[in-house]
XYZ file of C-alpha atoms in Angstrom:
616
model
C -37.210 -50.496 -138.163
C -35.696 -52.336 -135.185
C -36.757 -51.784 -131.592
C -33.367 -50.361 -130.557
C -33.309 -47.855 -133.372
C -36.815 -46.668 -132.582
C -35.881 -46.064 -128.971
C -32.458 -44.487 -129.465
C -33.379 -42.377 -132.504
C -32.631 -38.706 -131.655
C -35.487 -36.240 -131.701
C -35.358 -33.419 -134.266
C -33.939 -30.152 -132.956
C -36.305 -27.833 -134.818
C -38.880 -26.027 -132.654
C -41.398 -26.153 -135.525
C -41.206 -29.899 -135.810
C -44.638 -31.419 -135.234
C -45.484 -35.111 -135.277
C -48.799 -36.771 -135.213
C -49.500 -38.667 -132.000
C -48.991 -42.407 -132.378
C -51.969 -44.612 -132.772
C -53.062 -46.248 -129.521
C -53.864 -49.942 -129.453
C -57.282 -50.773 -128.061
C -55.918 -52.649 -125.039
C -54.246 -49.532 -123.567
C -56.126 -46.504 -122.283
C -53.865 -43.449 -122.506
C -55.457 -40.402 -120.988
C -53.195 -37.681 -122.311
C -51.359 -38.412 -125.566
C -49.985 -34.883 -126.042
C -47.946 -34.900 -122.849
C -44.311 -36.056 -123.097
C -44.995 -38.426 -120.183
C -47.461 -41.247 -120.578
C -50.372 -41.308 -118.092
C -52.653 -44.258 -117.764
C -56.339 -44.266 -117.057
C -58.097 -46.624 -114.669
C -58.952 -49.143 -117.431
C -55.439 -50.489 -117.944
C -55.182 -54.085 -119.040
C -52.756 -55.856 -116.698
C -52.704 -59.026 -118.771
C -49.430 -58.004 -120.409
C -47.724 -57.527 -117.035
C -49.029 -60.810 -115.683
C -47.798 -62.727 -118.704
C -44.449 -60.952 -118.611
C -43.905 -61.783 -114.924
C -41.536 -64.781 -114.552
C -42.363 -67.784 -112.437
C -40.386 -68.811 -109.352
C -37.966 -71.290 -111.028
C -38.427 -70.774 -114.732
C -36.320 -68.243 -116.575
C -38.254 -65.376 -118.092
C -39.117 -65.952 -121.747
C -38.733 -63.044 -124.148
C -41.996 -61.595 -125.302
C -42.464 -59.332 -128.268
C -44.187 -56.080 -127.394
C -47.338 -55.258 -129.384
C -46.560 -53.367 -132.567
C -47.620 -49.807 -133.200
C -50.409 -49.468 -135.724
C -48.761 -46.767 -137.863
C -45.172 -48.036 -138.170
C -45.323 -51.594 -136.974
C -42.569 -50.886 -134.395
C -42.955 -52.259 -130.877
C -44.034 -49.945 -128.068
C -41.591 -48.531 -125.547
C -41.152 -50.572 -122.365
C -42.580 -47.618 -120.403
C -46.014 -48.413 -121.783
C -46.206 -51.564 -119.678
C -47.602 -51.623 -116.193
C -45.174 -52.646 -113.436
C -45.614 -56.060 -111.889
C -45.819 -54.838 -108.244
C -48.620 -52.825 -106.666
C -48.137 -49.692 -104.631
C -48.599 -49.830 -100.849
C -52.161 -49.424 -99.651
C -53.745 -48.869 -96.215
C -54.651 -52.008 -94.310
C -56.968 -52.150 -91.325
C -55.494 -53.448 -88.069
C -57.144 -56.732 -87.101
C -55.253 -57.423 -83.876
C -56.278 -54.950 -81.153
C -54.374 -56.446 -78.249
C -51.939 -53.530 -78.197
C -54.688 -50.909 -78.515
C -57.558 -52.332 -76.462
C -59.128 -50.154 -73.803
C -60.073 -53.207 -71.740
C -59.857 -56.987 -72.204
C -62.230 -58.233 -74.868
C -62.761 -54.788 -76.395
C -63.166 -54.544 -80.156
C -64.256 -51.616 -82.361
C -67.913 -51.737 -83.295
C -68.906 -54.157 -80.543
C -72.311 -53.857 -78.868
C -72.179 -51.182 -76.124
C -73.010 -52.220 -72.620
C -72.986 -55.497 -70.691
C -76.394 -57.165 -70.403
C -76.854 -58.873 -66.997
C -79.702 -60.957 -68.450
C -77.255 -62.889 -70.654
C -74.721 -65.360 -69.258
C -71.798 -63.789 -71.091
C -73.149 -60.234 -70.898
C -73.793 -60.190 -74.627
C -70.061 -60.402 -75.372
C -68.534 -63.773 -76.162
C -65.022 -62.307 -75.756
C -65.752 -60.719 -72.374
C -63.166 -61.802 -69.784
C -64.322 -63.794 -66.788
C -64.259 -61.298 -63.884
C -64.234 -63.462 -60.798
C -63.212 -62.661 -57.239
C -64.422 -63.517 -53.741
C -66.738 -60.718 -52.617
C -67.674 -59.549 -49.139
C -71.293 -58.417 -49.329
C -72.975 -56.512 -46.507
C -76.753 -56.029 -46.597
C -78.195 -53.425 -44.215
C -81.988 -53.079 -43.806
C -83.082 -50.301 -41.484
C -85.926 -48.082 -40.389
C -86.358 -45.692 -37.477
C -86.993 -48.577 -35.089
C -85.159 -51.612 -36.467
C -81.795 -52.451 -37.980
C -80.639 -55.661 -39.642
C -77.081 -56.347 -40.843
C -76.319 -59.514 -42.811
C -73.062 -60.674 -44.388
C -73.204 -62.625 -47.648
C -70.793 -63.987 -50.223
C -70.914 -64.971 -53.882
C -72.731 -68.248 -53.296
C -75.335 -67.060 -50.775
C -76.344 -63.810 -52.462
C -78.679 -65.403 -55.026
C -80.826 -67.194 -52.473
C -80.959 -64.074 -50.318
C -82.246 -61.915 -53.168
C -85.043 -64.408 -53.815
C -86.482 -63.590 -50.387
C -88.608 -60.387 -50.419
C -87.391 -57.390 -48.466
C -88.947 -57.138 -44.977
C -91.954 -54.837 -44.821
C -90.575 -52.955 -41.845
C -87.387 -52.035 -43.753
C -87.762 -48.621 -45.350
C -84.239 -48.494 -46.823
C -81.757 -51.134 -47.934
C -78.037 -50.750 -48.503
C -76.138 -53.486 -50.354
C -72.390 -52.937 -50.098
C -70.125 -55.147 -52.255
C -66.389 -55.350 -51.609
C -64.791 -56.841 -54.723
C -65.801 -57.087 -58.364
C -67.117 -60.392 -59.674
C -69.340 -61.015 -62.693
C -71.643 -63.446 -60.872
C -72.445 -60.865 -58.169
C -72.864 -58.044 -60.667
C -75.126 -60.213 -62.798
C -77.337 -61.181 -59.844
C -77.772 -57.589 -58.676
C -78.269 -56.402 -62.267
C -81.110 -58.848 -62.770
C -82.616 -58.127 -59.357
C -82.722 -54.350 -59.786
C -82.930 -54.207 -63.605
C -79.708 -52.202 -63.864
C -78.949 -50.628 -67.217
C -76.345 -52.463 -69.269
C -74.330 -49.302 -69.914
C -74.001 -48.762 -66.171
C -73.023 -52.417 -65.688
C -70.306 -51.949 -68.301
C -68.983 -48.918 -66.410
C -68.754 -50.995 -63.231
C -66.594 -53.601 -64.916
C -64.453 -50.982 -66.645
C -62.441 -49.784 -63.652
C -61.145 -46.737 -65.518
C -64.460 -44.951 -66.005
C -64.598 -41.208 -65.594
C -66.327 -39.611 -62.619
C -69.959 -38.947 -63.533
C -73.625 -39.266 -62.572
C -76.160 -40.706 -65.001
C -79.922 -40.940 -64.617
C -81.948 -43.885 -65.865
C -85.704 -44.504 -65.531
C -85.425 -46.714 -62.438
C -82.093 -45.740 -60.915
C -79.301 -43.188 -60.774
C -75.743 -44.328 -61.427
C -72.756 -42.641 -59.755
C -69.106 -43.514 -60.353
C -66.040 -41.803 -58.885
C -62.476 -42.497 -57.738
C -61.409 -43.110 -54.151
C -57.953 -42.060 -52.944
C -56.545 -43.320 -49.661
C -53.204 -43.616 -47.919
C -51.756 -47.120 -48.034
C -49.162 -47.993 -45.387
C -48.513 -51.599 -46.383
C -44.948 -50.607 -47.277
C -44.564 -49.109 -43.787
C -45.851 -52.337 -42.215
C -43.448 -54.493 -44.231
C -40.551 -52.215 -43.324
C -41.487 -52.301 -39.640
C -41.599 -56.088 -39.728
C -38.202 -56.255 -41.407
C -36.723 -53.806 -38.872
C -38.160 -55.833 -35.998
C -36.666 -59.010 -37.442
C -33.350 -57.214 -37.857
C -33.404 -56.112 -34.229
C -34.279 -59.634 -33.129
C -31.369 -61.029 -35.133
C -29.054 -58.421 -33.648
C -30.204 -59.220 -30.120
C -29.627 -62.918 -30.696
C -26.154 -62.342 -32.108
C -24.993 -59.834 -29.492
C -23.663 -62.574 -27.246
C -21.351 -63.968 -29.909
C -20.210 -60.536 -31.072
C -20.007 -58.868 -27.689
C -16.288 -58.256 -28.010
C -16.682 -56.467 -31.322
C -20.054 -54.746 -30.863
C -19.861 -53.564 -27.294
C -20.574 -50.176 -25.786
C -21.474 -47.084 -27.767
C -19.336 -48.118 -30.741
C -21.100 -51.449 -30.913
C -24.530 -49.806 -30.866
C -23.585 -47.543 -33.769
C -22.099 -50.505 -35.641
C -25.285 -52.526 -35.221
C -27.352 -49.608 -36.480
C -25.072 -49.291 -39.481
C -25.394 -52.997 -40.240
C -29.179 -52.836 -39.984
C -29.259 -49.856 -42.319
C -27.012 -51.571 -44.852
C -29.137 -54.720 -44.676
C -32.311 -52.683 -45.209
C -30.772 -50.863 -48.157
C -29.727 -54.188 -49.640
C -33.250 -55.540 -49.283
C -34.743 -52.394 -50.747
C -32.308 -52.601 -53.635
C -33.446 -56.122 -54.421
C -37.049 -55.034 -54.148
C -36.731 -51.778 -56.081
C -34.438 -52.775 -58.952
C -36.197 -50.369 -61.294
C -33.115 -49.497 -63.326
C -32.579 -53.087 -64.425
C -36.317 -53.435 -64.871
C -36.451 -50.467 -67.200
C -33.417 -51.521 -69.171
C -34.226 -55.233 -69.419
C -37.961 -54.833 -69.819
C -38.655 -57.223 -66.943
C -41.859 -57.115 -64.939
C -42.219 -56.712 -61.236
C -43.610 -59.741 -59.417
C -47.361 -59.609 -59.056
C -47.411 -61.682 -55.867
C -47.072 -58.766 -53.484
C -43.258 -58.814 -53.320
C -42.929 -55.501 -55.192
C -42.481 -52.133 -53.518
C -46.138 -52.056 -52.486
C -47.375 -55.481 -51.372
C -50.916 -56.242 -52.358
C -53.656 -55.544 -49.838
C -54.908 -58.470 -47.794
C -58.407 -57.940 -49.132
C -59.651 -58.754 -52.619
C -57.508 -57.384 -55.417
C -58.502 -55.163 -58.282
C -59.162 -56.851 -61.627
C -56.147 -54.939 -62.955
C -53.761 -56.637 -60.532
C -52.287 -55.379 -57.225
C -53.333 -52.179 -55.490
C -53.300 -49.356 -58.003
C -51.423 -46.183 -57.155
C -51.761 -42.746 -58.688
C -49.422 -43.748 -61.504
C -50.892 -47.200 -62.054
C -54.530 -46.094 -62.142
C -54.518 -45.193 -65.839
C -51.490 -47.321 -66.775
C -51.073 -51.000 -67.470
C -50.351 -53.239 -64.449
C -46.845 -54.032 -65.737
C -45.968 -50.552 -67.024
C -42.239 -49.992 -66.222
C -42.610 -46.198 -66.212
C -45.371 -46.385 -63.593
C -43.214 -48.704 -61.469
C -40.282 -46.336 -61.740
C -42.419 -43.357 -60.687
C -43.852 -45.359 -57.775
C -40.342 -46.084 -56.587
C -39.525 -42.350 -56.608
C -42.886 -41.190 -55.257
C -42.992 -38.056 -53.144
C -44.398 -40.024 -50.184
C -41.997 -42.969 -50.367
C -39.712 -41.289 -47.826
C -42.645 -41.254 -45.389
C -43.321 -44.933 -46.207
C -46.736 -44.188 -47.658
C -48.323 -44.539 -51.045
C -51.641 -43.340 -52.446
C -53.950 -46.167 -53.497
C -56.764 -45.429 -55.935
C -59.820 -47.436 -56.863
C -63.160 -46.980 -58.544
C -66.384 -46.756 -56.523
C -69.780 -47.233 -58.177
C -73.230 -46.604 -56.676
C -76.822 -47.163 -57.740
C -79.680 -45.265 -56.116
C -82.874 -47.043 -57.172
C -86.464 -45.797 -57.129
C -87.424 -48.248 -54.341
C -85.144 -46.503 -51.808
C -82.278 -48.980 -52.229
C -78.625 -48.111 -52.681
C -76.051 -50.548 -54.087
C -72.337 -49.698 -53.808
C -69.382 -51.497 -55.398
C -65.816 -51.178 -54.113
C -62.727 -52.865 -55.485
C -61.069 -53.540 -52.114
C -61.601 -50.659 -49.641
C -65.268 -51.063 -48.689
C -64.408 -51.700 -45.041
C -62.836 -48.245 -44.658
C -66.082 -46.528 -45.721
C -68.544 -49.105 -44.413
C -67.449 -49.257 -40.761
C -68.221 -45.632 -39.754
C -71.514 -45.607 -41.669
C -72.727 -48.779 -39.940
C -71.697 -47.271 -36.620
C -73.895 -44.263 -37.378
C -76.761 -46.506 -38.458
C -76.553 -48.382 -35.176
C -77.266 -45.111 -33.350
C -80.972 -44.306 -33.580
C -80.669 -40.517 -33.188
C -78.375 -39.924 -36.188
C -79.649 -38.159 -39.290
C -78.893 -41.055 -41.632
C -80.868 -43.460 -39.432
C -83.742 -41.103 -38.792
C -84.173 -40.114 -42.463
C -84.253 -43.673 -43.888
C -83.179 -42.112 -47.192
C -81.013 -43.965 -49.713
C -79.644 -40.684 -51.046
C -78.408 -39.858 -47.534
C -76.506 -43.148 -47.481
C -74.991 -42.127 -50.807
C -74.036 -38.802 -49.230
C -72.334 -40.667 -46.375
C -70.286 -42.702 -48.877
C -69.271 -39.557 -50.786
C -68.381 -37.813 -47.537
C -66.174 -40.734 -46.472
C -64.363 -40.768 -49.828
C -63.679 -37.025 -49.626
C -62.488 -37.347 -46.015
C -59.950 -39.960 -47.112
C -58.714 -37.517 -49.764
C -58.174 -34.901 -47.026
C -55.702 -37.273 -45.339
C -53.837 -37.638 -48.624
C -53.619 -33.866 -49.047
C -52.332 -33.485 -45.491
C -49.567 -36.012 -46.186
C -48.495 -34.125 -49.317
C -48.460 -30.877 -47.359
C -46.119 -32.481 -44.815
C -43.916 -33.745 -47.658
C -43.527 -30.218 -49.014
C -42.822 -28.943 -45.487
C -39.959 -31.433 -45.255
C -38.423 -30.299 -48.546
C -38.782 -26.551 -47.943
C -36.050 -26.145 -45.255
C -33.600 -28.098 -47.404
C -34.353 -25.868 -50.377
C -33.804 -22.723 -48.283
C -30.569 -23.919 -46.665
C -28.826 -26.065 -49.273
C -30.652 -26.218 -52.627
C -29.506 -28.642 -55.324
C -30.783 -30.195 -58.537
C -31.983 -33.295 -56.677
C -34.641 -31.187 -54.980
C -36.053 -30.146 -58.354
C -36.594 -33.796 -59.269
C -38.470 -34.427 -56.031
C -40.589 -31.333 -56.547
C -41.368 -32.287 -60.139
C -42.603 -35.715 -59.034
C -44.620 -34.082 -56.262
C -46.229 -31.634 -58.711
C -47.097 -34.427 -61.125
C -48.750 -36.408 -58.332
C -50.674 -33.325 -57.216
C -51.908 -32.936 -60.786
C -53.127 -36.542 -60.677
C -54.993 -35.816 -57.462
C -56.559 -32.720 -58.985
C -57.707 -34.799 -61.949
C -59.617 -36.971 -59.455
C -60.934 -34.262 -57.109
C -62.166 -31.725 -59.673
C -64.604 -34.196 -61.316
C -65.949 -35.073 -57.842
C -66.778 -31.401 -57.362
C -68.680 -31.421 -60.650
C -70.406 -34.671 -59.630
C -71.676 -33.198 -56.356
C -72.957 -30.120 -58.147
C -74.808 -32.365 -60.618
C -76.430 -34.267 -57.734
C -77.474 -31.009 -56.096
C -79.012 -29.876 -59.373
C -81.294 -32.944 -59.377
C -82.869 -32.251 -56.001
C -86.634 -32.515 -55.788
C -88.841 -29.468 -55.333
C -91.185 -31.304 -52.978
C -91.183 -30.611 -49.280
C -89.182 -32.952 -47.098
C -92.193 -34.783 -45.614
C -93.790 -35.327 -49.039
C -90.473 -36.455 -50.522
C -89.924 -38.937 -47.700
C -93.416 -40.347 -48.296
C -92.806 -40.660 -52.029
C -89.461 -42.395 -51.583
C -91.211 -45.635 -50.666
C -93.293 -45.548 -53.864
C -91.391 -47.433 -56.634
C -93.364 -45.707 -59.402
C -91.152 -42.637 -59.583
C -87.679 -41.580 -60.611
C -84.781 -41.602 -58.122
C -85.055 -38.650 -55.765
C -82.390 -36.415 -54.208
C -84.185 -34.985 -51.208
C -83.720 -31.468 -49.863
C -82.015 -32.956 -46.793
C -79.410 -34.652 -48.987
C -79.066 -31.431 -50.988
C -78.199 -29.549 -47.802
C -75.584 -32.028 -46.608
C -74.044 -32.383 -50.067
C -73.144 -28.705 -49.730
C -70.810 -29.656 -46.868
C -69.094 -32.270 -49.046
C -68.805 -29.680 -51.797
C -67.055 -27.304 -49.385
C -64.555 -30.041 -48.522
C -63.853 -30.644 -52.217
C -63.267 -26.931 -52.793
C -60.967 -26.836 -49.754
C -58.978 -29.801 -51.081
C -58.701 -28.227 -54.522
C -57.518 -24.896 -53.096
C -54.968 -26.640 -50.882
C -53.589 -28.708 -53.745
C -53.327 -25.640 -55.979
C -51.517 -23.785 -53.202
C -49.096 -26.675 -52.691
C -48.520 -26.833 -56.421
C -47.753 -23.103 -56.564
C -45.397 -23.458 -53.595
C -43.547 -26.311 -55.305
C -43.273 -24.300 -58.527
C -41.882 -21.383 -56.547
C -39.298 -23.593 -54.853
C -38.151 -24.931 -58.231
C -37.630 -21.368 -59.418
C -35.849 -20.496 -56.163
C -33.488 -23.446 -56.567
C -32.415 -22.434 -60.060
C -32.115 -18.758 -59.080
C -30.025 -19.627 -56.022
C -27.727 -21.907 -58.005
C -27.350 -19.220 -60.677
C -26.568 -16.604 -58.019
C -23.895 -18.843 -56.502
C -22.349 -19.406 -59.903
C -22.397 -15.674 -60.607
C -20.742 -15.007 -57.264
C -18.046 -17.555 -58.073
C -17.435 -15.939 -61.456
C -17.249 -12.556 -59.745
C -14.555 -13.811 -57.389
C -12.589 -15.336 -60.260
C -12.888 -12.076 -62.190
C -11.607 -10.077 -59.214
C -8.631 -12.384 -58.835
C -7.908 -12.109 -62.554
C -8.018 -8.307 -62.450
C -5.548 -8.238 -59.559
C -3.041 -10.650 -61.036
C -3.294 -9.511 -64.651
C -0.956 -6.470 -64.261
C 1.392 -8.492 -62.051
C 1.637 -11.105 -64.784
C 2.350 -8.407 -67.351
C 5.087 -6.786 -65.255
C 6.646 -10.181 -64.476
C 6.749 -10.987 -68.182
C 8.247 -7.600 -68.930
C 11.062 -8.010 -66.441
C 11.666 -11.554 -67.544
C 12.863 -10.531 -71.028
C 16.373 -11.598 -71.885
C 17.707 -8.274 -73.217
C 21.211 -6.980 -72.592
C 21.891 -4.438 -71.279
C 18.869 -4.414 -68.851
C 20.124 -2.374 -65.878
C 16.757 -2.395 -64.101
C 17.294 -6.055 -63.239
C 20.143 -4.988 -60.989
C 17.622 -3.387 -58.599
C 16.290 -5.238 -55.532
C 12.800 -6.794 -55.125
C 11.438 -3.578 -53.645
C 11.750 -1.874 -57.011
C 9.347 -4.442 -58.500
C 6.656 -3.726 -55.887
C 7.111 0.032 -56.307
C 5.989 -0.450 -59.906
C 3.491 -3.292 -59.391
C 1.320 -1.755 -56.641
C 0.433 1.471 -58.501
C -0.151 -0.430 -61.721
C -2.492 -2.896 -60.001
C -4.377 -0.064 -58.312
C -4.723 1.869 -61.574
C -5.873 -1.275 -63.423
C -8.564 -1.933 -60.814
C -9.790 1.644 -61.029
C -9.994 1.542 -64.817
C -11.726 -1.824 -65.095
C -14.088 -1.298 -62.136
C -14.875 2.340 -62.856
C -18.543 1.700 -63.644
C -19.022 -0.465 -60.565
C -17.399 2.117 -58.338
C -19.501 4.938 -59.779
C -22.719 2.964 -59.330
C -21.799 2.158 -55.748
C -21.104 5.803 -54.974
C -24.411 6.850 -56.500
C -26.259 4.265 -54.432
C -24.547 5.492 -51.249
C -25.449 9.122 -51.946
C -29.042 8.198 -52.823
C -29.488 6.216 -49.629
C -28.041 9.084 -47.618
C -30.338 11.547 -49.389
C -33.408 9.425 -48.684
C -32.339 9.037 -45.077
C -32.059 12.839 -44.710
C -35.538 13.303 -46.257
C -37.060 10.856 -43.781
C -35.269 12.548 -40.936
C -36.582 15.967 -41.993
C -40.111 14.621 -42.294
C -39.939 13.065 -38.842
C -38.584 16.340 -37.411
C -41.491 18.277 -38.932
C -44.046 15.872 -37.482
C -42.360 16.142 -34.102
C -42.496 19.944 -34.203
C -46.188 19.891 -35.152
C -46.976 17.673 -32.179
C -45.134 20.023 -29.851
């Protein structure tokens, strides 16, 4: 029997026809031989498929299929395994598009060990920046302030702390691996905490280790670098105008000339801003903004963040070159006031030897200056207590006070939008309010964890009396202590955080209400317009009908011999009757409302008359 005949042979039509299953060769493992479809087990021999697969250049050679044991006929081609494999899952090996931070890889050793040159990670990026380091040693009687840098810090730490100094504060402005490594070795900082310092997107938290407490949070401050650059450009524009007034005195003279010069300055500023804020072309072309400070927010003059220029609310959790973040920065709610909100991570260590170490990315001077001024006054609480936890409280208080300024600026921004919404609302206001609400949500995501952080610090206060706690602070053989004095003053910072949260929630509710008011007002205006069009249609509908009736070309039509007055004698009653019929429900409702108001007015009048009679 040939192969074609065995394949194309029709099956018998009888329902009672039963055939014995074909014998199976030993090299094929058929799981179910009774099923009309052939299923293969896991022990399939792929040798047949490999031999049947043609090479790249050679033509495939015909191969005879193995014969069946019972009839000697070859097997059906469906009994062979296909030459290609099905798709399988493959693990991603390149994590550049998914990495949380540079050098990150799944399964890597957690933490950064300051005792190792590379931190225990060969792929760790080199974090290097010039740091401004301020070391403050103080007691009730003495105060010492020293300024160090990356190169001089190591030799300074080799010198023992003066015996008269009861508390030491090391404030670092800028993040650099050499400085972090030196301080980590000097104070035996935990490698998980060191990793959180270098990861500038850590969540706000407080962690307790045997020799130190680690605190990390986010600082928000107003940045007016855009205002400064605009002021400089306006001053240069005015200088140019003053210099060119002599040559253009005939054209730009008097009041008209002053207005013309102002218009030219405004057009020049818009042109410059357009070159600086070309976000549409950036979004469409996928280009990056320049990282040299020529973007909408020039970089701060101090040390930059490891993520690039000053990070705003949108850039804090985004990539430095994220086009969406740049677009939202351009349309920020505070851009009209020439402000932006800069965010950075602040880390603190409170050690068991009454030392506090703080790390800022670039804004240490804003917090450091008022604290040093308080330390220079001998009758202040922070100087008199000589408590590292009180210095930590001062840093937290300064960070929260900067957030209050941010909230005040957002409140003024909403106050500027509110009159426009009440007088002339449009869809553009909803876009501004949406951006404002989204930025308020970002602020709340920073402030709410700070509230939880302060509560956690208050929960770790010591039960010892203040004098005993102050005596034990100087003993390094104990855990970090939050004294009762710090506990008391942290309550004030907690009140400020609650006040900020309540204010932001109130501003958010106000913005939501204005968005609803805008849509309701626009809908009411549209409804009023439709009402006017409907009224006009009702009036002219019968007139159109009568005009069409008299415009028929029928003969004889003697009515057409009448004058124009005859038309209005018919049109006016018809229009009046049409209005009554179509507006019957409206008229009835209006009459009911008038009678109800009059009835209520009479009831109030009767009640007032009765009270008057009782008084008499």
